[in-house]
Amino acid sequence: MPAVLITGAQWGDEGKGRATDLLGSRVDYVVKFNGGNNAGHTVVVGEEKYALHLLPSGILTPGVVPVIGNGVVVDLGVLQQELDALSSRGVDVSRLRVSANAHVITAYHRTLDKVTERFLGKRQIGTTGRGIGPAYADKINRVGIRIQDIFDESILRQKVEAALEFKNQVLVKIYNRRAIEADEVIADLLSFREMLEPMVCDTGLLLHRAMRDDRTVLFEAGQATMLDIDHGTYPFVTSSNATAGGASTGSGLPPHQLDRIIAVIKAYTTRVGAGPFPTELFDENGEHLAQVGHEYGTTTGRPRRCGWYDAPIARYAARINGVTDFVLTKLDVLSGLDTIPVCVAYDVNGVRHDEMPVNQSDFHHAKPVYEEFPGWSEDISGARRFEELPKNAQDYILALEAMSGSRISAIGVGPEREQVVVRHDLLG
């Protein structure tokens, strides 16, 4: 049975939870392998809408085992809040498994994230202020707190005190903030021990056995390709690997076991936070996309920057991830537009670039080279087969497919669970 990866092909918010939900009944395990509660998935099930920030969206599908892998940084307070909220709505959360090796976001990580971002002023990265970056920094600096440490109070105390010895100097002497008491942090972390005990395990071994037993494992990336710490628009990126390679390091499953790599991409482009965005719109078209597409962050509520589809970015994502299938979302948002421009290349100081420029400064100054396609006025939300879409919508999809480096296998035509046109089996 396959191991399948779903990631975003742009700057996040493409609708990855929707793609995961599309495969839900055919999947046995859903694994979150990177990131934390700095990105969210909105999943609509019937009349119910669920906003998930830390939990894998597979937790909404009966029978699926949701897994938080070792590559995730976990805010335990958020984890408890999400589990309680889902339980109160009748969702069974008892199947959740959490890696003992996952790192923990503490109070001092959140504090440092916020004060550092404010200190940067106009040079801000645009973080969510949830402590993600500082937690990953501690992981790389080998001074992080892991889930397993909560079960050994002596080790936990040693690690927290060692971390605060330096961080309090920074908080007090540089940022003029009060020092954080080690006892407060330790007491907070220990308060989650009872909640964690039944769900913590060796998730790498769990997934290895699942593959051995011919189970289908789905890997669900937080964030997206253009926010990847190595392959994104650095430094305006997240602090983890949201691309296909991250699925292996963030879960313990070897890379050769990934069979299908699905990249989710909007029929236009959005971005939250700072950083270059060649096709960004500042006119009524951008406002139209934002309003019709309800472009506000699931986790932060921040308005998303909107722009036209960027084919070089799609090709880049296809190449970096080894994409086998694209899922195109929010095609319905484009209904009613007379013409739909698509970025097919960039102009950088008079030089045409058909692919992503290698230099960040070139990408920052890139101007989109557009090709225009005729729009459509029909309501496409009822379409379930490709042939039921208006001819101009079909032509738009086929053009994007030819430009983007892989086949477009599914198309979202509305916000509801069933409003999807499937062209190819995502698992076949």
Coordinates of C-alpha atoms in Angstrom, one line a residue:
M1 CA 0.0 0.0 0.0
P2 CA 1.2 3.5 -0.7
A3 CA 2.8 6.2 1.4
V4 CA 1.5 9.5 0.2
L5 CA 2.7 13.0 0.8
I6 CA 0.6 16.2 0.6
T7 CA 2.3 19.5 0.6
G8 CA 1.6 23.0 -0.5
A9 CA 3.1 24.3 -3.8
Q10 CA 2.9 28.0 -3.0
W11 CA 3.2 29.9 0.3
G12 CA 0.7 27.9 2.3
D13 CA -3.1 28.2 2.7
E14 CA -3.6 26.2 -0.5
G15 CA -6.2 23.9 1.0
K16 CA -4.1 20.9 2.1
G17 CA -6.6 19.8 4.7
R18 CA -9.2 19.6 1.9
A19 CA -6.8 17.3 -0.1
T20 CA -6.2 15.1 3.0
D21 CA -9.9 14.9 3.6
L22 CA -10.4 13.9 0.0
L23 CA -8.3 10.7 0.6
G24 CA -9.6 10.2 4.2
S25 CA -11.6 7.1 3.8
R26 CA -8.8 5.3 1.9
V27 CA -6.1 6.2 4.4
D28 CA -5.1 4.4 7.6
Y29 CA -2.6 6.8 9.1
V30 CA -2.2 10.6 8.7
V31 CA 1.1 12.1 9.8
K32 CA 2.0 15.7 10.5
F33 CA 5.8 15.7 10.2
N34 CA 6.9 19.4 10.4
G35 CA 5.8 22.8 11.8
G36 CA 3.6 23.5 14.8
N37 CA 0.5 25.5 15.4
N38 CA 1.7 28.3 13.1
A39 CA -0.5 27.1 10.2
G40 CA -4.0 25.8 10.1
H41 CA -6.3 23.7 8.0
T42 CA -10.0 24.4 7.6
V43 CA -12.0 21.3 6.8
V44 CA -15.7 21.3 6.1
V45 CA -17.6 18.1 6.9
G46 CA -21.3 18.5 6.0
E47 CA -22.6 21.5 8.0
E48 CA -19.6 21.4 10.3
K49 CA -16.5 23.5 9.9
Y50 CA -13.3 22.5 11.7
A51 CA -10.2 24.7 12.1
L52 CA -7.2 22.7 13.0
H53 CA -3.9 24.2 13.9
L54 CA -1.6 21.5 15.4
L55 CA -3.6 18.3 14.8
P56 CA -3.4 16.3 11.6
S57 CA -6.7 16.7 9.7
G58 CA -7.0 12.9 9.6
I59 CA -8.3 13.1 13.1
L60 CA -11.7 14.0 11.7
T61 CA -11.9 10.7 9.8
P62 CA -13.2 7.7 11.8
G63 CA -10.7 4.8 12.0
V64 CA -7.7 6.9 10.9
V65 CA -4.7 7.0 13.3
P66 CA -3.5 10.6 13.4
V67 CA 0.2 11.0 14.2
I68 CA 2.3 13.9 15.3
G69 CA 5.9 13.1 14.2
N70 CA 9.3 13.9 15.6
G71 CA 9.7 16.8 13.2
V72 CA 6.9 18.8 14.8
V73 CA 7.3 21.4 17.6
V74 CA 4.3 21.0 20.0
D75 CA 2.6 23.7 22.0
L76 CA 1.0 21.4 24.7
G77 CA -1.6 24.0 25.7
V78 CA -2.8 24.3 22.1
L79 CA -2.8 20.5 21.8
Q80 CA -5.0 20.2 24.8
Q81 CA -7.3 23.0 23.6
E82 CA -7.8 21.4 20.2
L83 CA -8.4 17.9 21.7
D84 CA -10.9 19.3 24.2
A85 CA -12.7 21.3 21.4
L86 CA -13.0 18.3 19.1
S87 CA -14.1 16.0 22.0
S88 CA -16.9 18.5 22.9
R89 CA -18.2 18.2 19.3
G90 CA -18.2 14.4 19.4
V91 CA -15.0 13.7 17.6
D92 CA -13.0 10.6 18.9
V93 CA -9.5 11.8 19.6
S94 CA -8.3 8.7 21.4
R95 CA -6.4 7.4 18.4
L96 CA -3.9 10.3 18.4
R97 CA -0.2 9.3 18.7
V98 CA 2.6 11.7 19.4
S99 CA 6.3 11.1 18.9
A100 CA 8.4 11.0 22.1
N101 CA 11.1 12.8 20.1
A102 CA 9.0 15.8 19.1
H103 CA 10.2 19.1 20.6
V104 CA 8.1 21.2 22.9
I105 CA 7.3 24.9 22.6
T106 CA 7.6 26.6 26.0
A107 CA 6.6 29.9 27.4
Y108 CA 10.1 31.4 26.9
H109 CA 9.9 30.4 23.2
R110 CA 6.7 32.3 22.7
T111 CA 8.0 35.3 24.6
L112 CA 11.2 35.4 22.6
D113 CA 9.4 35.1 19.3
K114 CA 7.2 38.1 20.0
V115 CA 9.8 40.4 21.4
T116 CA 12.4 39.6 18.7
E117 CA 9.9 40.2 16.0
R118 CA 9.0 43.6 17.5
F119 CA 12.7 44.4 17.9
L120 CA 13.2 43.9 14.1
G121 CA 10.8 46.7 13.3
K122 CA 10.4 47.1 9.5
R123 CA 12.8 44.1 9.0
Q124 CA 10.2 41.7 10.5
I125 CA 10.0 38.2 9.1
G126 CA 6.2 38.1 9.7
T127 CA 6.2 35.2 12.2
T128 CA 3.0 34.2 13.9
G129 CA 4.6 34.8 17.3
R130 CA 3.8 31.3 18.5
G131 CA 7.4 30.3 19.4
I132 CA 7.9 28.1 16.4
G133 CA 11.3 29.5 15.3
P134 CA 12.8 29.7 18.8
A135 CA 11.8 26.1 19.5
Y136 CA 13.4 24.9 16.3
A137 CA 16.5 27.0 17.0
D138 CA 16.8 25.3 20.4
K139 CA 16.5 22.0 18.7
I140 CA 19.3 22.7 16.3
N141 CA 21.4 24.2 19.2
R142 CA 20.8 21.0 21.1
V143 CA 19.2 22.7 24.1
G144 CA 15.6 21.9 23.3
I145 CA 12.9 20.2 25.4
R146 CA 11.4 17.0 24.0
I147 CA 8.1 15.3 24.8
Q148 CA 9.9 12.4 26.5
D149 CA 11.6 14.8 28.9
I150 CA 8.3 15.6 30.6
F151 CA 8.3 12.0 31.9
D152 CA 11.6 12.6 33.7
E153 CA 11.3 15.6 36.0
S154 CA 15.0 15.6 36.9
I155 CA 16.1 15.8 33.2
L156 CA 13.3 18.3 32.5
R157 CA 14.6 20.6 35.3
Q158 CA 18.2 20.4 34.2
K159 CA 17.2 21.3 30.6
V160 CA 14.9 24.2 31.5
E161 CA 17.3 25.7 34.0
A162 CA 20.2 25.5 31.5
A163 CA 18.1 27.1 28.7
L164 CA 16.9 29.9 30.9
E165 CA 20.3 30.8 32.2
F166 CA 21.1 32.3 28.8
K167 CA 17.6 33.3 27.6
N168 CA 16.8 35.3 30.8
Q169 CA 20.0 37.4 30.1
V170 CA 18.6 38.2 26.7
L171 CA 15.1 39.0 27.9
V172 CA 16.3 41.2 30.7
K173 CA 19.4 42.9 29.3
I174 CA 18.4 43.3 25.7
Y175 CA 14.6 43.4 25.6
N176 CA 14.0 44.9 29.0
R177 CA 11.5 42.1 29.9
R178 CA 11.2 40.3 33.2
A179 CA 13.1 37.0 33.7
I180 CA 11.1 33.8 33.4
E181 CA 11.1 31.5 36.4
A182 CA 12.2 27.9 35.8
D183 CA 9.7 26.6 38.3
E184 CA 6.8 28.2 36.3
V185 CA 7.9 26.5 33.1
I186 CA 8.5 23.2 34.7
A187 CA 5.2 23.2 36.5
D188 CA 3.4 24.1 33.3
L189 CA 5.0 21.3 31.3
L190 CA 4.5 18.7 34.0
S191 CA 0.8 19.5 34.0
F192 CA 0.4 17.9 30.6
R193 CA 2.0 14.6 31.6
E194 CA -1.3 12.8 32.3
M195 CA -2.8 14.0 28.9
L196 CA 0.3 12.8 27.0
E197 CA 0.8 9.5 28.6
P198 CA -1.6 7.4 26.5
M199 CA -0.6 9.0 23.2
V200 CA 3.2 9.2 23.4
C201 CA 5.1 6.4 21.6
D202 CA 7.9 5.6 19.1
T203 CA 6.0 6.9 16.0
G204 CA 8.8 5.9 13.6
L205 CA 8.3 2.3 14.7
L206 CA 4.5 2.7 14.5
L207 CA 4.7 3.8 10.9
H208 CA 7.3 1.2 9.9
R209 CA 4.9 -1.5 11.2
A210 CA 2.0 0.1 9.4
M211 CA 3.8 0.0 6.1
R212 CA 4.9 -3.6 6.8
D213 CA 1.2 -4.5 7.3
D214 CA 0.2 -2.9 4.0
R215 CA -1.5 0.1 5.6
T216 CA -1.8 3.4 3.7
V217 CA 0.1 6.3 5.3
L218 CA -0.5 9.9 4.4
F219 CA 2.0 12.6 5.3
E220 CA 0.5 16.1 5.7
A221 CA 2.9 19.0 5.5
G222 CA 2.5 22.2 7.5
Q223 CA 3.2 25.3 5.5
A224 CA 4.4 24.9 1.9
T225 CA 7.3 24.7 -0.6
M226 CA 7.9 28.4 -0.8
L227 CA 8.1 28.6 3.0
D228 CA 10.6 25.7 3.3
I229 CA 13.6 26.7 5.4
D230 CA 16.0 25.5 2.6
H231 CA 14.0 25.9 -0.6
G232 CA 11.7 28.8 0.1
T233 CA 12.0 32.5 -0.1
Y234 CA 14.6 32.8 2.7
P235 CA 14.5 34.5 5.2
F236 CA 10.8 34.9 4.8
V237 CA 10.1 31.3 5.5
T238 CA 9.1 28.9 8.2
S239 CA 11.7 27.1 10.4
S240 CA 11.2 23.6 9.1
N241 CA 11.2 21.5 5.9
A242 CA 7.7 21.5 4.4
T243 CA 8.9 19.8 1.2
A244 CA 9.0 16.0 0.4
G245 CA 12.4 15.5 2.1
G246 CA 11.0 16.7 5.4
A247 CA 8.5 13.8 5.5
S248 CA 11.3 11.3 6.0
T249 CA 13.4 13.2 8.5
G250 CA 10.2 14.4 10.4
S251 CA 8.7 10.9 10.7
G252 CA 11.4 8.2 10.6
L253 CA 10.0 6.6 7.5
P254 CA 12.7 6.1 4.8
P255 CA 12.4 8.2 1.6
H256 CA 12.1 5.3 -0.8
Q257 CA 8.7 4.4 0.7
L258 CA 7.0 7.6 -0.6
D259 CA 4.9 6.5 -3.6
R260 CA 2.8 9.5 -4.4
I261 CA 3.7 13.1 -3.9
I262 CA 0.7 15.5 -4.1
A263 CA 1.1 19.2 -4.2
V264 CA -1.9 21.4 -3.5
I265 CA -2.0 24.7 -5.4
K266 CA -4.6 27.4 -5.7
A267 CA -6.0 28.6 -9.0
Y268 CA -4.4 31.9 -8.0
T269 CA -1.7 32.7 -5.4
T270 CA -1.8 34.0 -1.8
R271 CA 0.8 34.8 0.8
V272 CA 0.7 35.8 4.5
G273 CA 3.4 37.8 6.0
A274 CA 6.4 39.6 4.6
G275 CA 8.6 38.6 1.6
P276 CA 8.7 38.8 -2.2
F277 CA 5.5 38.0 -4.2
P278 CA 5.8 38.8 -7.9
T279 CA 2.2 38.4 -8.9
E280 CA 0.7 40.3 -5.9
L281 CA -2.2 42.5 -6.8
F282 CA -3.0 45.9 -5.3
D283 CA -6.2 46.6 -7.4
E284 CA -9.8 45.6 -7.5
N285 CA -8.8 42.1 -8.8
G286 CA -6.8 41.5 -5.7
E287 CA -9.7 42.7 -3.6
H288 CA -12.0 40.4 -5.6
L289 CA -9.8 37.3 -4.9
A290 CA -9.6 38.2 -1.2
Q291 CA -13.3 38.7 -0.7
V292 CA -14.7 35.9 -2.8
G293 CA -11.9 33.5 -1.7
H294 CA -12.3 34.5 2.0
E295 CA -8.6 34.9 2.2
Y296 CA -7.9 35.2 5.9
G297 CA -5.5 33.0 7.8
T298 CA -7.1 30.0 9.6
T299 CA -4.6 30.3 12.5
T300 CA -3.9 34.0 12.6
G301 CA -6.9 35.7 11.0
R302 CA -4.5 37.9 9.1
P303 CA -5.6 38.9 5.6
R304 CA -3.7 37.1 2.8
R305 CA -1.9 38.9 0.0
C306 CA -3.5 37.8 -3.3
G307 CA -2.1 37.5 -6.8
W308 CA -2.5 35.6 -10.1
Y309 CA -1.3 32.0 -10.7
D310 CA 2.5 31.7 -10.9
A311 CA 3.6 28.9 -13.2
P312 CA 7.4 29.2 -12.5
I313 CA 6.6 28.6 -8.8
A314 CA 4.5 25.6 -9.7
R315 CA 7.3 24.1 -11.8
Y316 CA 9.7 24.8 -9.0
A317 CA 7.5 23.0 -6.5
A318 CA 7.1 20.1 -8.9
R319 CA 10.9 19.8 -9.3
I320 CA 11.8 20.2 -5.6
N321 CA 9.2 17.7 -4.4
G322 CA 9.0 15.3 -7.2
V323 CA 5.3 16.0 -7.6
T324 CA 3.2 13.2 -9.1
D325 CA -0.1 15.0 -8.9
F326 CA -1.4 18.5 -8.3
V327 CA -4.7 19.3 -6.6
L328 CA -5.9 22.7 -7.9
T329 CA -8.2 24.4 -5.4
K330 CA -10.6 27.4 -5.4
L331 CA -11.2 27.4 -9.1
D332 CA -14.7 28.7 -8.4
V333 CA -13.2 32.0 -7.0
L334 CA -12.2 32.9 -10.6
S335 CA -15.8 32.6 -11.9
G336 CA -17.1 35.9 -13.2
L337 CA -13.7 37.3 -14.3
D338 CA -13.5 38.4 -18.0
T339 CA -9.8 37.5 -18.3
I340 CA -7.4 35.6 -16.1
P341 CA -3.7 36.4 -16.3
V342 CA -1.2 33.7 -15.6
C343 CA 2.5 34.4 -14.8
V344 CA 4.5 32.4 -17.3
A345 CA 8.0 33.9 -16.6
Y346 CA 9.7 36.8 -14.9
D347 CA 11.4 39.9 -16.1
V348 CA 14.4 40.8 -14.0
N349 CA 16.1 44.1 -15.2
G350 CA 15.1 43.3 -18.8
V351 CA 16.2 39.6 -18.7
R352 CA 13.5 37.0 -19.0
H353 CA 13.6 34.1 -16.5
D354 CA 11.4 31.1 -17.2
E355 CA 12.4 29.5 -13.9
M356 CA 12.9 30.7 -10.4
P357 CA 15.9 33.1 -10.2
V358 CA 18.7 31.6 -8.2
N359 CA 19.3 34.8 -6.4
Q360 CA 16.9 36.1 -3.8
S361 CA 17.5 39.7 -4.8
D362 CA 16.6 38.9 -8.4
F363 CA 13.3 37.2 -7.2
H364 CA 12.6 40.2 -5.1
H365 CA 12.8 42.5 -8.2
A366 CA 11.1 40.0 -10.6
K367 CA 8.2 41.4 -12.6
P368 CA 5.7 38.9 -13.9
V369 CA 5.4 38.2 -17.6
Y370 CA 1.7 37.4 -18.1
E371 CA -0.3 35.4 -20.6
E372 CA -4.1 36.1 -20.5
F373 CA -6.8 33.5 -20.7
P374 CA -10.6 34.1 -21.2
G375 CA -12.7 33.8 -18.1
W376 CA -16.1 32.3 -17.6
S377 CA -19.3 33.4 -15.9
E378 CA -21.0 30.1 -15.1
D379 CA -21.4 28.7 -11.6
I380 CA -19.1 25.7 -11.5
S381 CA -19.9 24.5 -8.0
G382 CA -22.1 21.7 -9.2
A383 CA -19.5 20.2 -11.6
R384 CA -18.3 16.8 -10.7
R385 CA -16.7 15.7 -14.0
F386 CA -14.1 17.7 -16.0
E387 CA -16.5 17.7 -19.0
E388 CA -19.1 19.6 -16.9
L389 CA -16.9 22.6 -16.5
P390 CA -17.2 25.5 -18.9
K391 CA -14.9 25.3 -21.9
N392 CA -12.9 28.3 -20.8
A393 CA -12.4 26.7 -17.4
Q394 CA -11.3 23.5 -19.0
D395 CA -8.8 25.3 -21.2
Y396 CA -7.5 27.2 -18.2
I397 CA -6.8 24.0 -16.3
L398 CA -5.2 22.3 -19.3
A399 CA -2.9 25.4 -19.8
L400 CA -1.9 25.4 -16.1
E401 CA -1.2 21.6 -16.3
A402 CA 1.0 22.1 -19.4
M403 CA 3.0 24.8 -17.6
S404 CA 3.2 23.4 -14.1
G405 CA 5.3 20.2 -14.5
S406 CA 2.8 17.5 -13.5
R407 CA -0.8 16.5 -14.0
I408 CA -3.7 18.2 -12.3
S409 CA -5.6 15.3 -10.8
A410 CA -8.3 17.0 -8.8
I411 CA -10.0 20.4 -8.9
G412 CA -11.8 22.2 -6.1
V413 CA -15.0 23.9 -7.3
G414 CA -16.4 25.0 -4.0
P415 CA -15.9 24.9 -0.2
E416 CA -18.0 21.8 0.5
R417 CA -16.5 18.4 0.9
E418 CA -18.1 17.0 -2.2
Q419 CA -17.4 20.0 -4.5
V420 CA -14.5 18.4 -6.2
V421 CA -13.8 17.3 -9.8
V422 CA -11.5 14.2 -9.9
R423 CA -9.6 13.6 -13.1
H424 CA -7.2 10.9 -11.9
D425 CA -7.0 8.6 -8.9
L426 CA -4.6 10.3 -6.4
L427 CA -3.6 6.9 -5.0
G428 CA -3.3 5.2 -8.4

